[in-house]
Coordinates of C-alpha atoms in Angstrom, one line a residue:
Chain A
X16 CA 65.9 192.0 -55.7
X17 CA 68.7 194.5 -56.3
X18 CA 68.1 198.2 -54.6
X19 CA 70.0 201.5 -54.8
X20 CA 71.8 201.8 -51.6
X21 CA 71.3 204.6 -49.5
X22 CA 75.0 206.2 -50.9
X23 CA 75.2 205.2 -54.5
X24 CA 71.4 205.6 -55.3
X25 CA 69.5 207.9 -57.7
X26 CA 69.4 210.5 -55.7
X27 CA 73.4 210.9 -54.8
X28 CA 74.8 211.0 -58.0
X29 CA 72.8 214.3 -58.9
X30 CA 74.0 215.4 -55.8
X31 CA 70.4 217.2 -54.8
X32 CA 68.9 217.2 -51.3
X33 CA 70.8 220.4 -50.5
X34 CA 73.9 219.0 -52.2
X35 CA 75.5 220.5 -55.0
X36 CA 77.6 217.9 -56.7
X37 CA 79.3 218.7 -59.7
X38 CA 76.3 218.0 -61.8
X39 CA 74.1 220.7 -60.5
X40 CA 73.5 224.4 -60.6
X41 CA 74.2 226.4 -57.4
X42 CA 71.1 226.6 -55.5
X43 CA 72.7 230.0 -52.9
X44 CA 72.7 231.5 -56.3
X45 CA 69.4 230.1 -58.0
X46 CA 67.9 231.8 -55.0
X47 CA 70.1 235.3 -54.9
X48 CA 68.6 235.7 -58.7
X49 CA 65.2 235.0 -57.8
X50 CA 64.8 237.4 -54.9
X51 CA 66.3 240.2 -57.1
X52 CA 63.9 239.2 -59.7
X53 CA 61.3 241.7 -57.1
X54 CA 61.6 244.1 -54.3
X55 CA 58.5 242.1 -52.9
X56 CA 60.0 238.7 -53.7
X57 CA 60.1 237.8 -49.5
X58 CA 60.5 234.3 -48.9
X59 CA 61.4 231.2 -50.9
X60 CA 60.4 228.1 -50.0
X61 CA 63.6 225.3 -49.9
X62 CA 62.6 223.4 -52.9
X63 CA 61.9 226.3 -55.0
X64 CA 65.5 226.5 -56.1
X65 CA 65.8 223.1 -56.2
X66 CA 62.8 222.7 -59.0
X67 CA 64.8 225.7 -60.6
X68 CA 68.4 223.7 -60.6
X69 CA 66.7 220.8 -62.6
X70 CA 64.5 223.8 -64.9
X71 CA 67.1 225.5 -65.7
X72 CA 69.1 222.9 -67.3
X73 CA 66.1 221.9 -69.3
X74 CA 65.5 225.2 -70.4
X75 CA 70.0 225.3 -71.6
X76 CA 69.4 222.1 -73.4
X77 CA 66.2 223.7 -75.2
X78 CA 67.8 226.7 -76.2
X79 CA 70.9 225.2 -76.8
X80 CA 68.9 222.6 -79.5
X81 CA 67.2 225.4 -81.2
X82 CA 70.6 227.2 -81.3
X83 CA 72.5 224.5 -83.1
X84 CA 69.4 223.4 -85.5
X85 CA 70.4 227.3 -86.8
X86 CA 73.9 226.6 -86.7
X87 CA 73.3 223.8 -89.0
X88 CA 71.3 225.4 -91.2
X89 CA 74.2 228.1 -92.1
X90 CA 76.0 224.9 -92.3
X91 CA 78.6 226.2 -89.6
X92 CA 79.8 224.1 -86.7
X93 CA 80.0 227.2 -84.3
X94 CA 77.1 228.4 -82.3
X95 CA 76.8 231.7 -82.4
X96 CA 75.1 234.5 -80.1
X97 CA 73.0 235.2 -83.7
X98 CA 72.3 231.7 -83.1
X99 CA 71.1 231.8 -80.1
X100 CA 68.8 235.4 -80.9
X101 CA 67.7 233.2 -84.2
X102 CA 66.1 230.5 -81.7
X103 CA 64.7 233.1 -79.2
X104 CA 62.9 235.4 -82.1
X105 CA 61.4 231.6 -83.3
X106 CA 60.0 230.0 -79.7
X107 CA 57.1 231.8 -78.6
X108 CA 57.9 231.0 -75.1
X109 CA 61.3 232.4 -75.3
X110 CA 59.7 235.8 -76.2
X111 CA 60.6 237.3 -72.8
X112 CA 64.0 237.0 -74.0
X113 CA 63.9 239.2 -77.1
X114 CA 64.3 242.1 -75.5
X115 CA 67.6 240.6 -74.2
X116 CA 69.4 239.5 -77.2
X117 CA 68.4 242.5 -79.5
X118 CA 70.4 245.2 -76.6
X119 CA 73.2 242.5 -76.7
X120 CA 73.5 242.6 -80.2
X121 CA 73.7 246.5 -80.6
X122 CA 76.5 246.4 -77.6
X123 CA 78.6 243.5 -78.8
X124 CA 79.0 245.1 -82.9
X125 CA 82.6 245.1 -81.9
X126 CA 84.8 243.2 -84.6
X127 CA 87.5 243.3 -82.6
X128 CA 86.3 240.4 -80.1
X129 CA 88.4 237.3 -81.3
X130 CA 86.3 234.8 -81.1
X131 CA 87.7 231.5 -79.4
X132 CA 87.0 228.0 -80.8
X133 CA 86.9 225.6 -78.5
X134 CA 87.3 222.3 -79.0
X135 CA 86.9 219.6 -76.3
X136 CA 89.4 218.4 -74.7
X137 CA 91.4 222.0 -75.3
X138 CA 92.5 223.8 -72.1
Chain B
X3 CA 96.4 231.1 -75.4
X4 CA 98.2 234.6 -75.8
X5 CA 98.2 236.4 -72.5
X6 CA 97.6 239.9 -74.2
X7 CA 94.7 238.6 -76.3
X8 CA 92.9 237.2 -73.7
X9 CA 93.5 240.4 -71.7
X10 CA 92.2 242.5 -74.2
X11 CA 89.2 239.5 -74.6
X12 CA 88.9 240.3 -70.9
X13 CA 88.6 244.2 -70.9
X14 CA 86.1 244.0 -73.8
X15 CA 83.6 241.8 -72.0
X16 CA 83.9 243.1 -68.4
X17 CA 83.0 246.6 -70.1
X18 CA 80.2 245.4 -71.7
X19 CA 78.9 243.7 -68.7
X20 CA 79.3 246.9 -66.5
X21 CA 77.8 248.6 -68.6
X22 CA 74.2 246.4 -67.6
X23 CA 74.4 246.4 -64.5
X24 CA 77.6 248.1 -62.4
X25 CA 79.7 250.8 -62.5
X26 CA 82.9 250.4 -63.6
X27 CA 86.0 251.9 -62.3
X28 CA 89.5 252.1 -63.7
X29 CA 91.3 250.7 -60.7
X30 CA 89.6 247.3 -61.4
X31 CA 91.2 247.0 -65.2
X32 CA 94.3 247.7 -63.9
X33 CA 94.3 245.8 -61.5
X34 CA 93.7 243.1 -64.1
X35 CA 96.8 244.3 -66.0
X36 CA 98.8 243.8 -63.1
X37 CA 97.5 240.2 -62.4
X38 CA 98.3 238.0 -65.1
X39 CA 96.6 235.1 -63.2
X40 CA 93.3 237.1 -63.9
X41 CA 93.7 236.7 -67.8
X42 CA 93.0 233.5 -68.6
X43 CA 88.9 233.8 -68.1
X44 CA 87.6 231.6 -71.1
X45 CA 90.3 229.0 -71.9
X46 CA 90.0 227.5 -68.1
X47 CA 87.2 225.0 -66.5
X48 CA 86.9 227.1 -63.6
X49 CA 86.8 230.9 -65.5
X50 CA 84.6 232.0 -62.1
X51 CA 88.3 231.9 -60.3
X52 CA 90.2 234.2 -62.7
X53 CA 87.6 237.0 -62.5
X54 CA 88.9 239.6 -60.5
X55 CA 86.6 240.8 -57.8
X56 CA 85.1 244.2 -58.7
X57 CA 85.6 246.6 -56.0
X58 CA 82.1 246.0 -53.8
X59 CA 80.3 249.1 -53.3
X60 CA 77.2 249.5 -51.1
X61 CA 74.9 250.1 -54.3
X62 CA 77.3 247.4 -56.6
X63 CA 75.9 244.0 -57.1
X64 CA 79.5 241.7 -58.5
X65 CA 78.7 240.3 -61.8
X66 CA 79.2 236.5 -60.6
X67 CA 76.2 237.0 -58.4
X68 CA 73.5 237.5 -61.5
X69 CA 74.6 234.4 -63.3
X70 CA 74.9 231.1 -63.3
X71 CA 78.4 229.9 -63.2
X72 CA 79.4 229.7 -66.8
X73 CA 81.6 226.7 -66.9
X74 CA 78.4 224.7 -65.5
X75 CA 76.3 226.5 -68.3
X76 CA 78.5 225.6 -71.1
X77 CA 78.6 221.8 -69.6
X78 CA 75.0 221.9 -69.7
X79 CA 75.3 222.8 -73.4
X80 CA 78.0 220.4 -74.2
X81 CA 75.2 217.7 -73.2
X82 CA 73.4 218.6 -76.6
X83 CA 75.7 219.2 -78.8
X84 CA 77.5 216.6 -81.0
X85 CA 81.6 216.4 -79.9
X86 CA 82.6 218.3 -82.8
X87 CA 80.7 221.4 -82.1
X88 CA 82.0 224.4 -81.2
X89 CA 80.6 227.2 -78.8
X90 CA 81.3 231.0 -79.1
X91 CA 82.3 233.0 -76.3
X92 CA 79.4 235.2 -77.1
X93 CA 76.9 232.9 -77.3
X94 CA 78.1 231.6 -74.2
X95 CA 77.2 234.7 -72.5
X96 CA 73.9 234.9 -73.9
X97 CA 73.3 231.9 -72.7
X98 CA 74.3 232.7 -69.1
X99 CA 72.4 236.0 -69.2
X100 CA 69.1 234.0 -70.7
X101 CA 69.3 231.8 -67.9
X102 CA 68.9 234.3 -65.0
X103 CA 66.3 236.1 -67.2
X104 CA 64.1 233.0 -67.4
X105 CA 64.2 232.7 -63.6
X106 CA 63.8 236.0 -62.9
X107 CA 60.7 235.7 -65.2
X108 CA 59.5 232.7 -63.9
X109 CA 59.8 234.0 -60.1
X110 CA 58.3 237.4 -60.9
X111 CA 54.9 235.2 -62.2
X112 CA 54.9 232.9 -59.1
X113 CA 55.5 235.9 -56.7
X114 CA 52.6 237.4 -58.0
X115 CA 50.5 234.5 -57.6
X116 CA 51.5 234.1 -53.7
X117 CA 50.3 237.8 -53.5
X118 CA 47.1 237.3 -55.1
X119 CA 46.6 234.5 -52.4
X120 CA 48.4 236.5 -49.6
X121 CA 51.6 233.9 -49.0
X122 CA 54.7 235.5 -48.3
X123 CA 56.7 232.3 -49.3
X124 CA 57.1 231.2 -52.5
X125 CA 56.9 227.3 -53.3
X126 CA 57.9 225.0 -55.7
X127 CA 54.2 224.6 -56.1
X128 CA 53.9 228.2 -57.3
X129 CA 57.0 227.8 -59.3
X130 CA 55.5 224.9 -61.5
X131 CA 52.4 226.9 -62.1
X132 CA 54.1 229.7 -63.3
X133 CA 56.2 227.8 -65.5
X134 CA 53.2 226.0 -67.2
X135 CA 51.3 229.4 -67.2
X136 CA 54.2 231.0 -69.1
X137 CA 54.2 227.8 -72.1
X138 CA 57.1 225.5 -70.2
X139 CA 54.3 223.2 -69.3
X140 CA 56.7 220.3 -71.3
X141 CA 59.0 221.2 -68.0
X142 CA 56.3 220.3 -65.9
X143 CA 56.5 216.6 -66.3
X144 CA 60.1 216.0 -65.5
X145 CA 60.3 218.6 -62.9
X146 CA 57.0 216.9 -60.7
X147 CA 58.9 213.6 -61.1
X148 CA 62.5 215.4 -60.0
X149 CA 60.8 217.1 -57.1
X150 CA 58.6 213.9 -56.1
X151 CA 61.8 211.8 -55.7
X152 CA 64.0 214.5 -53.9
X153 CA 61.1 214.8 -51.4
X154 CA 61.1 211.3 -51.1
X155 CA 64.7 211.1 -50.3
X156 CA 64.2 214.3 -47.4
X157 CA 61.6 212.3 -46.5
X158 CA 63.8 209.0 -46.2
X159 CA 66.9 210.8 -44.7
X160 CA 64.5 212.2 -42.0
X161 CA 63.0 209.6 -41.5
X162 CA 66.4 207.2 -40.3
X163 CA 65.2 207.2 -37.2
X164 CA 62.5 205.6 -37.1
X165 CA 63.5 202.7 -39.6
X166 CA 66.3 202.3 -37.2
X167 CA 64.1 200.9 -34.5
X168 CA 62.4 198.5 -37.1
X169 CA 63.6 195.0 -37.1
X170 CA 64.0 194.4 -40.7
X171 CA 67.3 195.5 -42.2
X172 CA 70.7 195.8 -40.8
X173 CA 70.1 198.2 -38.7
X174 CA 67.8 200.0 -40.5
X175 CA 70.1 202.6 -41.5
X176 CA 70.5 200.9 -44.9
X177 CA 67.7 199.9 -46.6
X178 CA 64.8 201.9 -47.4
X179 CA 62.6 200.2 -49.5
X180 CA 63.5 197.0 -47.4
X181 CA 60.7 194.9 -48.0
X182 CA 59.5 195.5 -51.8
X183 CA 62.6 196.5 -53.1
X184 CA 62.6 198.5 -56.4
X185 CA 60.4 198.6 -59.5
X186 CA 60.2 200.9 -61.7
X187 CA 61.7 204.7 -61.2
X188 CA 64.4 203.6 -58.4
X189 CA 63.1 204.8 -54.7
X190 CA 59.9 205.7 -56.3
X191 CA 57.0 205.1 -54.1
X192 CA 57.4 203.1 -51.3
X193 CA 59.8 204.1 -48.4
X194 CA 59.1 206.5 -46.2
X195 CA 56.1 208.4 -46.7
X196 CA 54.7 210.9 -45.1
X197 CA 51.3 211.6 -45.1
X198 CA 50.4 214.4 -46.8
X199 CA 53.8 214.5 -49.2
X200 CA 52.0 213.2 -52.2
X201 CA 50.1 215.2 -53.8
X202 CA 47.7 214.0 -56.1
X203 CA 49.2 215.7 -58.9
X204 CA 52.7 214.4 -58.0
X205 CA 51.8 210.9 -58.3
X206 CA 49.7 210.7 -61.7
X207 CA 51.2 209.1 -64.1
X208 CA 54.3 208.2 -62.6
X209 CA 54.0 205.3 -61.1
X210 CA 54.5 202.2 -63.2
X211 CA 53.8 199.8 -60.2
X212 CA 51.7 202.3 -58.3
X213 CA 48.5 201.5 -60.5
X214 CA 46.9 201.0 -57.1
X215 CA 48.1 204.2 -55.6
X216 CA 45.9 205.8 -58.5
X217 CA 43.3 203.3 -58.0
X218 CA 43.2 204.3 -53.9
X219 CA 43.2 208.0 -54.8
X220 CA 40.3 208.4 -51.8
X221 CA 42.3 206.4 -49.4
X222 CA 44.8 208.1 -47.0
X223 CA 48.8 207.4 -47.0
X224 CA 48.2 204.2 -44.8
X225 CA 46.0 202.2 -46.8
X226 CA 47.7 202.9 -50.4
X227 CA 50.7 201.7 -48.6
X228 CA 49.3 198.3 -47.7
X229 CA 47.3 198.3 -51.3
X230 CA 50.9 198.6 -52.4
X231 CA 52.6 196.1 -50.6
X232 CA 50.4 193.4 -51.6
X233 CA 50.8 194.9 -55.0
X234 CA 54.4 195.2 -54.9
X235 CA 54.7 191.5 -53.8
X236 CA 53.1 190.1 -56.8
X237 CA 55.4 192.0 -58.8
X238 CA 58.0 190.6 -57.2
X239 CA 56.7 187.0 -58.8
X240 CA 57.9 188.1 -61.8
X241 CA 54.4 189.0 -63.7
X242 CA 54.3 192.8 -63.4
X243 CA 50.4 193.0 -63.4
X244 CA 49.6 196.8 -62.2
X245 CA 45.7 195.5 -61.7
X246 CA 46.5 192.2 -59.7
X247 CA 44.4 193.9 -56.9
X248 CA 41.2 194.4 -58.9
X249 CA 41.5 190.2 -59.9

């Protein structure tokens, strides 16, 4: 019967337990956000950022999905922030974010902002 | 990429940013102008490094502090999207910013549930409700399972010591699931519990061989582990049959 070993298992390629291998987000920062989310916010229990680490990458890849189905409808191959507002305004649960993406939008009408294409695999 | 541009790139987005949440002072920019190191922010993996810190001020809170880093946001986006796809700068940002909103939101929710019930620390528990009581309850699933197997690897990790004295295994450093070995999710179940760790809601559903850990719900830690060593065993024979135990 073939187990993980205690190194090379599940759990130490994501790098959690405290660990923040290159996979995952930085949990000293998860938690500097959260207790500025709140004068009141007092204590934070460990695990708290750690649940936030593995949320907040499914919450990127949700709102990176909705972003590109946009994309693809202007038959484009750059995501755009308008992209990005498109998929906010049409998630109900995104609607805390609205507020966020209409201020950007009246700050960044600034054509002269190259925009930078990125391949992968460019520097 | 042009040194000037990305200078210029540079200035543009730092003033917008300041504008949020700092203030900005000239000594920064040209500080920037004198450091060409500092201009290549969005070509480079590691843009964090070629930020310049902003003069701290008592009152001044340094933009890398209210984001996520944005080179592991963008790789995080990169999972999605097809090879060819390309990602503005802009949108980059928004991303960023969106993330720290959604915590903040979430936090704020489960902060105010741990005052309702007079906590002062808030848990992943509260966490998880909040996210399902703010529509992310498609989260919930994947996150219960995430947290159920890091506490299961505290719990193993903690727990060395006493494997250590146990006469199976090398040692006992090494092997944690030394008798049943693994079925299903990897590590999932049976090393090292603690009594009082699972949580009813933590285990539903996810066990595939653990059919009679739901079927003991009323019994303690100790007697779903021997329910589930018997079960595990005839597993092991090769016919995975989650109700052997109620033949």
């Amino acid at each position: 019967m073939r187990q993980a070993g205690k190194y090379s298992g599940f759990m130490m390629c994501g790098g959690i337990a405290g660990r923040t291998g290159p996979h995952s987000l930085p949990l000293a920062r998860i938690k500097k956000i959260m207790k500025k989310s709140g004068e009141d916010v007092k204590m934070i229990s460990g695990e708290a950022p750690i649940v936030f680490s593995k949320a907040c990458e499914l919450f990127i890849e949700e709102l990176t999905r909705r972003s590109w189905a946009t994309t693809l409808q202007g038959k484009r191959r750059t995501l755009h922030k308008d992209d990005v507002a498109s998929a906010i305004v049409a998630t109900d649960i995104f609607d805390f974010l609205v507020s966020m993406v209409s201020e950007t939008a009246s700050h960044s009408e600034d054509g002269t902002v190259p925009e930078e294409e990125e391949t992968v695999g460019s520097s | 990429m042009d040194p000037v541009s990305g200078l210029d790139r540079f200035r543009s987005n730092n003033n917008k940013r300041q504008e949020k949440s700092t203030t900005a002072s000239d000594p920064a920019q040209v500080t920037d102008a004198n450091n060409p190191d500092a201009v290549n922010v969005n070509g480079g993996n590691n843009s964090e490094a070629a930020i310049p810190r902003l003069p701290v001020a008592a009152c001044m809170v340094r933009e890398q502090d209210q984001y996520m880093p944005i080179a592991n946001v963008i790789r995080i986006m990169r999972r999605i999207l097809p090879p060819h796809a390309k990602i503005s700068d802009d949108a980059k940002e928004t991303v960023q910013e969106c993330v720290s909103e959604y915590i903040s939101f979430i936090t704020g929710e489960a902060n105010e549930r741990c005052q309702r019930e007079q906590r002062k620390t808030v848990t992943a528990e509260d966490v998880l409700w909040a996210m399902s009581k703010l529509g992310f309850d498609n989260y919930i699933e994947p996150l219960s399972l995430f947290l159920s197997k890091y506490r299961e690897a505290e719990g193993t990790e903690r727990s060395s010591s006493l494997f250590a004295k146990c006469e199976r295994g090398d040692g006992g450093m090494v092997e944690y699931a030394p008798v049943l070995g693994h079925y299903g999710p990897p590590g999932f179940g049976l090393a090292a519990q603690q009594p009082g760790m699972y949580k009813a809601g933590a285990m539903s559903g996810y066990y595939i061989g653990g059919a009679g850990g739901s079927g003991n719900e009323g019994g303690g830690a100790g007697s779903s582990s021997a329910s589930q060593q018997r079960q595990g065993q005839s597993a092991m024979g090769g016919g995975f049959d989650p109700f052997a135990q109620f033949k």
